[in-house]
mmCIF file of C-alpha atoms and ligand atoms in Angstrom:
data_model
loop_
_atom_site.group_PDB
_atom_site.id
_atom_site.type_symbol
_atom_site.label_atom_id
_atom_site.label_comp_id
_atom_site.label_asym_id
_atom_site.label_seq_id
_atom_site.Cartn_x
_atom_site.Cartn_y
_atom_site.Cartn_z
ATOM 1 C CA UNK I 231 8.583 -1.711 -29.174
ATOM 2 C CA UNK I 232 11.057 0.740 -30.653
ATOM 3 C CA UNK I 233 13.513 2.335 -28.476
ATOM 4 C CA UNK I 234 12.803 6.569 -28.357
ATOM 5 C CA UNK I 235 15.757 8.852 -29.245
ATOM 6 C CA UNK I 236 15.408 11.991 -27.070
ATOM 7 C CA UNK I 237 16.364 15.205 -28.183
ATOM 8 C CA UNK I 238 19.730 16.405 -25.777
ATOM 9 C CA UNK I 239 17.954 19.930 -25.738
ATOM 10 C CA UNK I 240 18.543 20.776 -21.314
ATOM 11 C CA UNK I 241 14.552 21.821 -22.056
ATOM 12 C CA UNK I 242 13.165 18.253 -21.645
ATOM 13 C CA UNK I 243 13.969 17.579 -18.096
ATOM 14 C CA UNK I 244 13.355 14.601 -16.779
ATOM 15 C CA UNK I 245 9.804 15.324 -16.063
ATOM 16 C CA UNK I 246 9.215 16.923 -19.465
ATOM 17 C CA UNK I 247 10.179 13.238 -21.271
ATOM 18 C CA UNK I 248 8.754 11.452 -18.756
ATOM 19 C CA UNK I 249 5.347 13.072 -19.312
ATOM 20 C CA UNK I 250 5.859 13.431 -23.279
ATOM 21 C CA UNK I 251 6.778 9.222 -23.029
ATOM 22 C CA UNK I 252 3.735 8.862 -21.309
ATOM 23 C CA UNK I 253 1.811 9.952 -24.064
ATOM 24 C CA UNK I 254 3.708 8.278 -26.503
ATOM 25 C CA UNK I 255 3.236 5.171 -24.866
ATOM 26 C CA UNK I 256 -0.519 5.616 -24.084
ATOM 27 C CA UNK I 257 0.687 4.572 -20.808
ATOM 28 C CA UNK I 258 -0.821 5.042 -17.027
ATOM 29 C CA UNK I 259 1.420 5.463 -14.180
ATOM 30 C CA UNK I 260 -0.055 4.669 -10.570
ATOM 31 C CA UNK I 261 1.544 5.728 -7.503
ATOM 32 C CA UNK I 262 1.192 5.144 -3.524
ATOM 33 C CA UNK I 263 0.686 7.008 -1.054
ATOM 34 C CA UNK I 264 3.838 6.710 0.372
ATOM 35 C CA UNK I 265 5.600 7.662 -3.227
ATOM 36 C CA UNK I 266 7.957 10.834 -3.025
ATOM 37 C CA UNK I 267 6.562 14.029 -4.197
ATOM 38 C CA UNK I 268 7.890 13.838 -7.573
ATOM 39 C CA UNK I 269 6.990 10.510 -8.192
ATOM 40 C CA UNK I 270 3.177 11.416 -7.514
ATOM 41 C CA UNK I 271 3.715 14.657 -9.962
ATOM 42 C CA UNK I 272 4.090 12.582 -12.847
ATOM 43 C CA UNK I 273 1.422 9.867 -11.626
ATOM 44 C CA UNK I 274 -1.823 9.588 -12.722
ATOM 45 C CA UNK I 275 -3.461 8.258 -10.287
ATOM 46 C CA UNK I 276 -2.148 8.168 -6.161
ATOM 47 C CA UNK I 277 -3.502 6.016 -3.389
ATOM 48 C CA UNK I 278 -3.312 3.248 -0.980
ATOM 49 C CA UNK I 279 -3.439 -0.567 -1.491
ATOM 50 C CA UNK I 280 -6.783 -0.950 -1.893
ATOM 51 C CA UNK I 281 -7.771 2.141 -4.125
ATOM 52 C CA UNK I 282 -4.651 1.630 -6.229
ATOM 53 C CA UNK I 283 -6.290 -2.073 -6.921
ATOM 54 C CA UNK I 284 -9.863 -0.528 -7.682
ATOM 55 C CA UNK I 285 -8.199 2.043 -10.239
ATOM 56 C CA UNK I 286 -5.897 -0.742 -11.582
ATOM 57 C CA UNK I 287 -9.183 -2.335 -12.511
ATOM 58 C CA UNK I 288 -10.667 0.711 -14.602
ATOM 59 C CA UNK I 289 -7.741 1.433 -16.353
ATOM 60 C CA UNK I 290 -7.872 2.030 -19.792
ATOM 61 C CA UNK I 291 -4.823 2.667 -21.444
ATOM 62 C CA UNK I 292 -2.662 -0.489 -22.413
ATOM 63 C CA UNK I 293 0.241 0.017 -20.378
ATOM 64 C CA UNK I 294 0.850 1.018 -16.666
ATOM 65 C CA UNK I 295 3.132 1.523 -14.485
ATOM 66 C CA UNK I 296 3.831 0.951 -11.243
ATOM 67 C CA UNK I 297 5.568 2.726 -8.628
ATOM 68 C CA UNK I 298 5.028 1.074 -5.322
ATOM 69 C CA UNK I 299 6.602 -2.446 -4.121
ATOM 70 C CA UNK I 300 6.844 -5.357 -5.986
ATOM 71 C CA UNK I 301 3.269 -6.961 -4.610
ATOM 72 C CA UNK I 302 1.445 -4.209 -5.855
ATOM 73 C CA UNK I 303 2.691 -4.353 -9.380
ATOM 74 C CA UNK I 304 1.546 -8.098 -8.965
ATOM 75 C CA UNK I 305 -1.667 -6.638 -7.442
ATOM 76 C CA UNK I 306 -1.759 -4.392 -10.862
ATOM 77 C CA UNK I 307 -1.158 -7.329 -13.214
ATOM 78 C CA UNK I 308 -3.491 -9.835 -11.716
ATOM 79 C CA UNK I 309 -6.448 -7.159 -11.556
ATOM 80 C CA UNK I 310 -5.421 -6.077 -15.288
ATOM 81 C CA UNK I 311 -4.183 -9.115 -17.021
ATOM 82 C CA UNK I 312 -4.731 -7.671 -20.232
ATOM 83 C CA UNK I 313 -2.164 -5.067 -19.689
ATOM 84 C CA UNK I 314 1.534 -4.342 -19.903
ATOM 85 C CA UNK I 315 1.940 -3.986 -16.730
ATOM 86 C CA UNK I 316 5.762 -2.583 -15.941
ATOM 87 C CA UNK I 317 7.802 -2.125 -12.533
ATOM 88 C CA UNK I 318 8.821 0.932 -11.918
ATOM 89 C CA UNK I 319 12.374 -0.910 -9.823
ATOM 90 C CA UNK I 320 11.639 -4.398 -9.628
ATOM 91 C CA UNK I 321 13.903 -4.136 -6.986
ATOM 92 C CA UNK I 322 11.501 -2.438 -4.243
ATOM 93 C CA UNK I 323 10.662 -5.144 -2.520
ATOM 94 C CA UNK I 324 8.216 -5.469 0.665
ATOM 95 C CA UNK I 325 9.781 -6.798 3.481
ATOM 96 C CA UNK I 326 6.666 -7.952 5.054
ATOM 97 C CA UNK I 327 5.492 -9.581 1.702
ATOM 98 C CA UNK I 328 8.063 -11.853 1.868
ATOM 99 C CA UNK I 329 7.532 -12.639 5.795
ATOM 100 C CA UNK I 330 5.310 -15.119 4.717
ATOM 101 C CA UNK I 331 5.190 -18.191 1.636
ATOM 102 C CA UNK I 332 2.938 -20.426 0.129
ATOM 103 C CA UNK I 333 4.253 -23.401 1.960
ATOM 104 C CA UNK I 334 4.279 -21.481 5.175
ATOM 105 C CA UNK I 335 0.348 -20.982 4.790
ATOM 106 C CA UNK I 336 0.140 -24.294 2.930
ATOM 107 C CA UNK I 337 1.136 -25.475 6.458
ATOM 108 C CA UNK I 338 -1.028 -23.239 8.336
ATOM 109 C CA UNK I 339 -3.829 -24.628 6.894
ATOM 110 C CA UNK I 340 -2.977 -28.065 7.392
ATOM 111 C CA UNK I 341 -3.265 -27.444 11.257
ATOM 112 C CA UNK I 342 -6.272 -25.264 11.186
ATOM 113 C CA UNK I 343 -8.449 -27.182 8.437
ATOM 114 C CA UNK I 344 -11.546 -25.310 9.308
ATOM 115 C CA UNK I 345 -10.444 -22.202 9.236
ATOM 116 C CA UNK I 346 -10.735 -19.218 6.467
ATOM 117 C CA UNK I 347 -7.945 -18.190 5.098
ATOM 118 C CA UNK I 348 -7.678 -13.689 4.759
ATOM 119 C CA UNK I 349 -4.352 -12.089 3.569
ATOM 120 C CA UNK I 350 -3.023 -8.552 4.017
ATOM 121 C CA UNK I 351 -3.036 -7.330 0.050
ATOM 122 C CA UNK I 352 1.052 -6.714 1.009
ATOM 123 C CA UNK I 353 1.813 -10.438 -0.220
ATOM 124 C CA UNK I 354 2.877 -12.027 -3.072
ATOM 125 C CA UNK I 355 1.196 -13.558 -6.221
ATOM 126 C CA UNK I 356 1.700 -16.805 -5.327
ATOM 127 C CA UNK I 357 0.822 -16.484 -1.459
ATOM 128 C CA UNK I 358 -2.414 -15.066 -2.688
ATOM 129 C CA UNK I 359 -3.064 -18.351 -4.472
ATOM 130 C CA UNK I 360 -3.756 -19.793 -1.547
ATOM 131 C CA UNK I 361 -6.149 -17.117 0.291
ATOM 132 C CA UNK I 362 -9.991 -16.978 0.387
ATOM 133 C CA UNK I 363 -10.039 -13.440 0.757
ATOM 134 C CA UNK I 364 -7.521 -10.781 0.771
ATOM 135 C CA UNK I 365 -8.096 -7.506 2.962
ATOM 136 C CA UNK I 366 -6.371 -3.725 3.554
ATOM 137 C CA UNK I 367 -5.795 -2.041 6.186
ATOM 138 C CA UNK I 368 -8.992 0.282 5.576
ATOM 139 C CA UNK I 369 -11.102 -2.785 4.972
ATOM 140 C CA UNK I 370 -9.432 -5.483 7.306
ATOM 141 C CA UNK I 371 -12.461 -5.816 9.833
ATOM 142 C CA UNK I 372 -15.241 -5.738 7.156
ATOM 143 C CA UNK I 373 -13.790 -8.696 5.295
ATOM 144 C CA UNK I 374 -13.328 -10.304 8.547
ATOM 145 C CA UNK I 375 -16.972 -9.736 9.568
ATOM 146 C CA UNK I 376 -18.302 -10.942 5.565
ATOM 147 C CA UNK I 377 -16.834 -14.625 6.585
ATOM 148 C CA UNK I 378 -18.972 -17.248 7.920
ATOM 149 C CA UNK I 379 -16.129 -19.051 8.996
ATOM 150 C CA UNK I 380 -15.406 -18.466 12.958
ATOM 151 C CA UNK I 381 -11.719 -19.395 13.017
ATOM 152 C CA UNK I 382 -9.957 -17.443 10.562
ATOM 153 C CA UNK I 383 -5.712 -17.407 9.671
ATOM 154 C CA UNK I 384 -5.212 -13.714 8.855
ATOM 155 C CA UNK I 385 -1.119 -13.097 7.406
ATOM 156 C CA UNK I 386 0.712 -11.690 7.624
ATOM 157 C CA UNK I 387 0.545 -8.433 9.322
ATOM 158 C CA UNK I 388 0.338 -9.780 13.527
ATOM 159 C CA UNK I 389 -0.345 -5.696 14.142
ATOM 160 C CA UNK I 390 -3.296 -5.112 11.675
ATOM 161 C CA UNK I 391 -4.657 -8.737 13.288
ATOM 162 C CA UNK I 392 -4.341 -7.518 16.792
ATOM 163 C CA UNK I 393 -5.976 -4.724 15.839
ATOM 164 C CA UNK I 394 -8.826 -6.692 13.930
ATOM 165 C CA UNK I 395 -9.524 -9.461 16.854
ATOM 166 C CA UNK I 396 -10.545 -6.743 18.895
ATOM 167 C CA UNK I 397 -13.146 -5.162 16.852
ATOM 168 C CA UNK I 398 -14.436 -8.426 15.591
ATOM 169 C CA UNK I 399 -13.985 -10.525 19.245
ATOM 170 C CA UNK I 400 -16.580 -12.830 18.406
ATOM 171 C CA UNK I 401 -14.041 -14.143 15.528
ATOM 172 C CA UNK I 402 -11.251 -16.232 16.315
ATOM 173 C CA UNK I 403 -8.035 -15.076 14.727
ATOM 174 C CA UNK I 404 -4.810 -17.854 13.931
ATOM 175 C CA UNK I 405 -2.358 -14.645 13.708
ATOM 176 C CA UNK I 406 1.338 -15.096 11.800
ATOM 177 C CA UNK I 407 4.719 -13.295 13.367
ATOM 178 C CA UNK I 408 4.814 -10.676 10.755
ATOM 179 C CA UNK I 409 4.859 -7.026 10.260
ATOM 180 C CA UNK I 410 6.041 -4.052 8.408
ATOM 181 C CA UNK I 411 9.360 -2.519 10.334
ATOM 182 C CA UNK I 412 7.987 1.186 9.177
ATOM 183 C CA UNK I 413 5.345 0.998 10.972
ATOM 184 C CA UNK I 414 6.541 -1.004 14.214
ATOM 185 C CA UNK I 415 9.275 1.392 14.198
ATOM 186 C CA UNK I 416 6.952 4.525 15.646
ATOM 187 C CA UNK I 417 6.858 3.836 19.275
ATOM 188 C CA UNK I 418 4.609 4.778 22.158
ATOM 189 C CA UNK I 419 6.826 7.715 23.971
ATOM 190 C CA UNK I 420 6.706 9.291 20.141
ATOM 191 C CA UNK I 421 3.444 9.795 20.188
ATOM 192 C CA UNK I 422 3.241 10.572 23.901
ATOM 193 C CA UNK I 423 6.384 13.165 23.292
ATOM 194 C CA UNK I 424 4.221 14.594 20.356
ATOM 195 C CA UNK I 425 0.943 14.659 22.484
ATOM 196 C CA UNK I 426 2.560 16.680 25.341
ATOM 197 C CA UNK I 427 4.127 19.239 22.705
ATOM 198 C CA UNK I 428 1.032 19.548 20.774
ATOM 199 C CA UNK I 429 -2.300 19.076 22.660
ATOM 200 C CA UNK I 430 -5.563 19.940 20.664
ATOM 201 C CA UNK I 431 -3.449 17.784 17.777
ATOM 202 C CA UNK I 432 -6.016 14.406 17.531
ATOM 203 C CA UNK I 433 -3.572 11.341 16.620
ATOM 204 C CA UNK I 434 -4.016 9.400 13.394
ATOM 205 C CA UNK I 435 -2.560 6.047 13.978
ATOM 206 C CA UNK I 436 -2.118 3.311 10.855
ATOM 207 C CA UNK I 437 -3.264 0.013 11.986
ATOM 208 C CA UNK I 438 0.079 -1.394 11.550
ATOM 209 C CA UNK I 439 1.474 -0.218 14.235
ATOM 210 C CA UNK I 440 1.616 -2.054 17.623
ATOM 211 C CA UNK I 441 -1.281 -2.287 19.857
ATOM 212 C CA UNK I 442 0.327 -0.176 22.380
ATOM 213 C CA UNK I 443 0.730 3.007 19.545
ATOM 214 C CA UNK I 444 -3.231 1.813 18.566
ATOM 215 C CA UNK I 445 -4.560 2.325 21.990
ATOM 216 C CA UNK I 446 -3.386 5.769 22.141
ATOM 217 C CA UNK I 447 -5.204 6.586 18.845
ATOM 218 C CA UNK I 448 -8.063 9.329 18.572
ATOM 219 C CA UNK I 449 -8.855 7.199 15.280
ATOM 220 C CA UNK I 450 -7.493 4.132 13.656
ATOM 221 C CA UNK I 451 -7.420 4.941 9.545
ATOM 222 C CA UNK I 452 -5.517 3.535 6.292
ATOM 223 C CA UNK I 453 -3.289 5.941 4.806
ATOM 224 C CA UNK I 454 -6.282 6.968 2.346
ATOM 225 C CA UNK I 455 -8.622 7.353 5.584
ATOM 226 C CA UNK I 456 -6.330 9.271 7.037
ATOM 227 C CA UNK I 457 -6.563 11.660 3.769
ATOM 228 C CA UNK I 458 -10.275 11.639 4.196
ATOM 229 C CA UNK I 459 -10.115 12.598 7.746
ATOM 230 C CA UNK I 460 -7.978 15.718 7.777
ATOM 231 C CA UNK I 461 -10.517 17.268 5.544
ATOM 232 C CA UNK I 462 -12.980 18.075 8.519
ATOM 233 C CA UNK I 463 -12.530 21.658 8.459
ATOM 234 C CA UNK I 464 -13.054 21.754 12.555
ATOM 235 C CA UNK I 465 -9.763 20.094 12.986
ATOM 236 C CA UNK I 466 -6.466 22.300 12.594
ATOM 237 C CA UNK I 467 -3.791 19.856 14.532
ATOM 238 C CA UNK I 468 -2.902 15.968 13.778
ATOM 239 C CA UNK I 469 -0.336 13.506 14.590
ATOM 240 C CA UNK I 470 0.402 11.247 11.969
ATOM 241 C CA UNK I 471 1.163 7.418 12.872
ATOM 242 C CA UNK I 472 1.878 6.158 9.188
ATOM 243 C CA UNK I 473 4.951 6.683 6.775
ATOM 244 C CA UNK I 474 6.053 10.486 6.550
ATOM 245 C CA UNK I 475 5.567 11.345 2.520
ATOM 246 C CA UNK I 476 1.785 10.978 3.934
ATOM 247 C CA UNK I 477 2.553 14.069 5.920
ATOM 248 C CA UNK I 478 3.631 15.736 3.251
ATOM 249 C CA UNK I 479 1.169 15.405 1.141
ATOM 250 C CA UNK I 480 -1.152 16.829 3.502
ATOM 251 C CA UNK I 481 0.672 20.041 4.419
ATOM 252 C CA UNK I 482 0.445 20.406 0.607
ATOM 253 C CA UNK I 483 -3.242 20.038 0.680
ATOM 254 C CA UNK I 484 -4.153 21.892 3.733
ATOM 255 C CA UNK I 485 -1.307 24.489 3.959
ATOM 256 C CA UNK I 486 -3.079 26.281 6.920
ATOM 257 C CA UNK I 487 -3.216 22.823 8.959
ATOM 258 C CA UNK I 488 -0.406 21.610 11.589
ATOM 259 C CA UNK I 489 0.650 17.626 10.801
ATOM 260 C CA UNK I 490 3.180 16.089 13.259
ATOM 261 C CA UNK I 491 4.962 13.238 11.566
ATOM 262 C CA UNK I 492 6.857 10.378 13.088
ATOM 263 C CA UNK I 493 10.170 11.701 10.714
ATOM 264 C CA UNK I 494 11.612 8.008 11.108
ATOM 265 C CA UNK I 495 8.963 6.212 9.600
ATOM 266 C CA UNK I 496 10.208 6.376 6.014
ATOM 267 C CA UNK I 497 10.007 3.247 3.986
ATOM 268 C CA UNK I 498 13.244 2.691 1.945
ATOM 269 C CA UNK I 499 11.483 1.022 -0.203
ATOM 270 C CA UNK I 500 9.477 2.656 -1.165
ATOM 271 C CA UNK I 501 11.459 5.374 -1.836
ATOM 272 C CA UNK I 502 13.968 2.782 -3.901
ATOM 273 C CA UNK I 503 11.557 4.275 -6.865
ATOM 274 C CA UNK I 504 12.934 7.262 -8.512
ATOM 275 C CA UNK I 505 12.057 9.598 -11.021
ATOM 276 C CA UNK I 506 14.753 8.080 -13.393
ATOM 277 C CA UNK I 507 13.513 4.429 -12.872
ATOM 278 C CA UNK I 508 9.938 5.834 -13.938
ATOM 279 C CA UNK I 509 11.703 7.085 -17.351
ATOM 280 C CA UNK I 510 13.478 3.875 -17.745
ATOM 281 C CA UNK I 511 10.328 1.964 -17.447
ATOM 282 C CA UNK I 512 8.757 3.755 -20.136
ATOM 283 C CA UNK I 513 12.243 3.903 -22.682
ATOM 284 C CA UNK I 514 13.058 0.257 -22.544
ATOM 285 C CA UNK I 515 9.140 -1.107 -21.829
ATOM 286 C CA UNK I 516 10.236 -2.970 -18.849
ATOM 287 C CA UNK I 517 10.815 -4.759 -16.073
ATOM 288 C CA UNK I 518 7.757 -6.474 -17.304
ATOM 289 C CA UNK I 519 5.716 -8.175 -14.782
ATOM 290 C CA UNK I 520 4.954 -12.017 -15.904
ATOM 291 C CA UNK I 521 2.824 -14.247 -13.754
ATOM 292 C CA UNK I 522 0.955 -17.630 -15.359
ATOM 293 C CA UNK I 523 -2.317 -17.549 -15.869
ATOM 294 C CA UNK I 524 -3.023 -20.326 -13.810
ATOM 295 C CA UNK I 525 -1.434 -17.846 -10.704
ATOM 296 C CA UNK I 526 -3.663 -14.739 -12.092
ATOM 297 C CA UNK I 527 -7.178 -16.649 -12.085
ATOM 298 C CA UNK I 528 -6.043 -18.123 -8.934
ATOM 299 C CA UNK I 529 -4.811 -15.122 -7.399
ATOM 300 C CA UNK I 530 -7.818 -13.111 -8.403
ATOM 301 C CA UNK I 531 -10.542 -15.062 -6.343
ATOM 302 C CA UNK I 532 -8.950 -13.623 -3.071
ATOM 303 C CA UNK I 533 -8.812 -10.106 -5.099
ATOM 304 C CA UNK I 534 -12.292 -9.914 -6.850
ATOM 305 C CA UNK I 535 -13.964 -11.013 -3.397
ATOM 306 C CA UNK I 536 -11.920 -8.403 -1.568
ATOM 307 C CA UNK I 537 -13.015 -5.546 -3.816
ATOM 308 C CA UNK I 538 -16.812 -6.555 -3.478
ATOM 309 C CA UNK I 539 -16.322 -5.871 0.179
ATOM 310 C CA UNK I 540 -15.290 -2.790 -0.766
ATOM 311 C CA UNK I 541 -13.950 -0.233 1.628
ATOM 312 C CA UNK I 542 -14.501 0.074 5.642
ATOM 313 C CA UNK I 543 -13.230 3.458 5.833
HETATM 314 S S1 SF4 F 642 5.551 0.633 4.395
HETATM 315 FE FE1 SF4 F 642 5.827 -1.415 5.254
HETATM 316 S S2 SF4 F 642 4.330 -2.710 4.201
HETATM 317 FE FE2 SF4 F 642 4.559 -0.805 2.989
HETATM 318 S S3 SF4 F 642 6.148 -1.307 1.475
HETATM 319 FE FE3 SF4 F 642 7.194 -0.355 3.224
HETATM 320 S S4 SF4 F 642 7.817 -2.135 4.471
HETATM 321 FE FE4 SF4 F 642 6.260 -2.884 3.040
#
């Protein structure tokens, strides 16, 4: 692929040649939700885990881009193997991705023979590989529930599982120590403090927060549930228990609303993805993402048989 030489004019700002490489490219950017602002301008597409991996699957141009972590550019290339698929910084990596490895579940299910094996869609190619099914936070209990099995290992969120075993109690769940620091960072007395200040506000909570944030939840939503939710025009006032760009977005699309974010809960990185990283991507044509074949068809079962479930929100 040839390299492009860009005019110096000061006219064709950075979003200007991003958008104009875009074309040139015949590329496809995807963003999540927890993207900054100006990453989701140029995007074509913004969402959480599991609607990112539905439009990954319907995409039509040849290349795309990805700005979120690195196991949803994995997510991207094993639903779209066909593609170029490109990182937007191959260096935003998920913390809780890495919590857990093949050989640590390779060992798992050693113990628990019997058991089904369900991943959190925030792991890694080769983790994936050895998963039955893989679930999202907005679909976590309805892939539980679609299993025959009655003992199942769910990784490697321990928050999303708590939250799962007690909507589905007649399951048995083999939990793992992990979890995403964002999210286990937004404590009870925030939301009580928030609550006292703002009454009539109903509190959103992400199911990856602790149990004791959960319980004082009007509703329990993924990030694109909790989209879907603040749309019911008979609601004017909402806490917000999930990363804060998802706050933002909202008081952009309901300007005469009141959201109350948890302002720590910013994922760095997340936010490792900037606007020059996006142009970058589409100059040079890379980071390229490169996974076997043997890992994509193996890694896809857990995929494919996740996005038949389909969503639970
Ligand atoms: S919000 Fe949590 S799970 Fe998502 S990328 Fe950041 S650390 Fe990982």
């Amino acid at each position: 692929m040839s390299m492009i030489v860009w005019d110096d004019s000061p006219a064709l700002d950075v979003f200007e040649r991003i958008l104009e490489l875009k074309k040139l490219r015949n590329a496809f950017i995807l963003a999540h939700n927890f993207q900054s602002p100006e990453i989701q301008f140029v995007a074509d597409y913004v969402g959480d885990a599991l609607s990112l991996s539905m439009q990954a699957a319907k995409v039509e141009q040849p290349v795309i881009v990805v700005c979120g972590p690195d196991f949803m550019v994995e997510n991207t290339k094993i639903l779209a193997p066909d593609k170029t698929v490109l990182y937007a910084n191959e260096f935003a990596r998920c913390p809780m991705a890495a919590m857990i490895t093949p050989k640590e579940l390779r060992a798992l299910k050693k113990v628990y023979s019997d058991a089904g094996v369900v991943g959190y869609i925030n792991t890694s190619a080769l983790s994936k590989c050895e998963m039955d099914i893989c679930c999202t936070s907005s679909n976590a209990v309805k892939v539980i529930k679609s299993l025959s099995a009655q003992e199942i290992i769910f990784v490697p969120d321990q928050n999303l599982g708590f939250y799962v075993k007690n909507l589905v109690p007649e399951k048995s769940l083999i939990l793992w120590p992990g979890f995403c620091s964002v999210h286990q960072r937004i404590r009870k007395e925030d939301i009580l403090e928030l609550s006292r200040a703002h009454p009539a506000a109903k509190i959103l909570v992400h199911p990856e927060c602790t149990p004791e944030v959960v319980e004082l939840a009007d509703t329990v939503l993924s990030t694109d549930g909790i989209k879907k939710y603040t749309a019911d025009p008979q609601t004017q006032e909402f806490i917000i228990a999930t990363e804060v760009e998802v706050v933002n977005t909202l008081s952009d699309n309901y300007p005469d609303k009141m959201f109350y974010p948890i302002e720590k809960a910013s994922c760095q990185t997340q936010k490792k993805i900037k606007l020059g990283h996006v142009l970058e991507a589409l100059e040079e044509m890379g980071p390229e993402v490169n996974l076997s074949d043997e890992i994509i068809q193996r890694a896809k079962c857990p995929l494919d048989r996740m996005l038949a479930v389909g969503r639970g929100d």
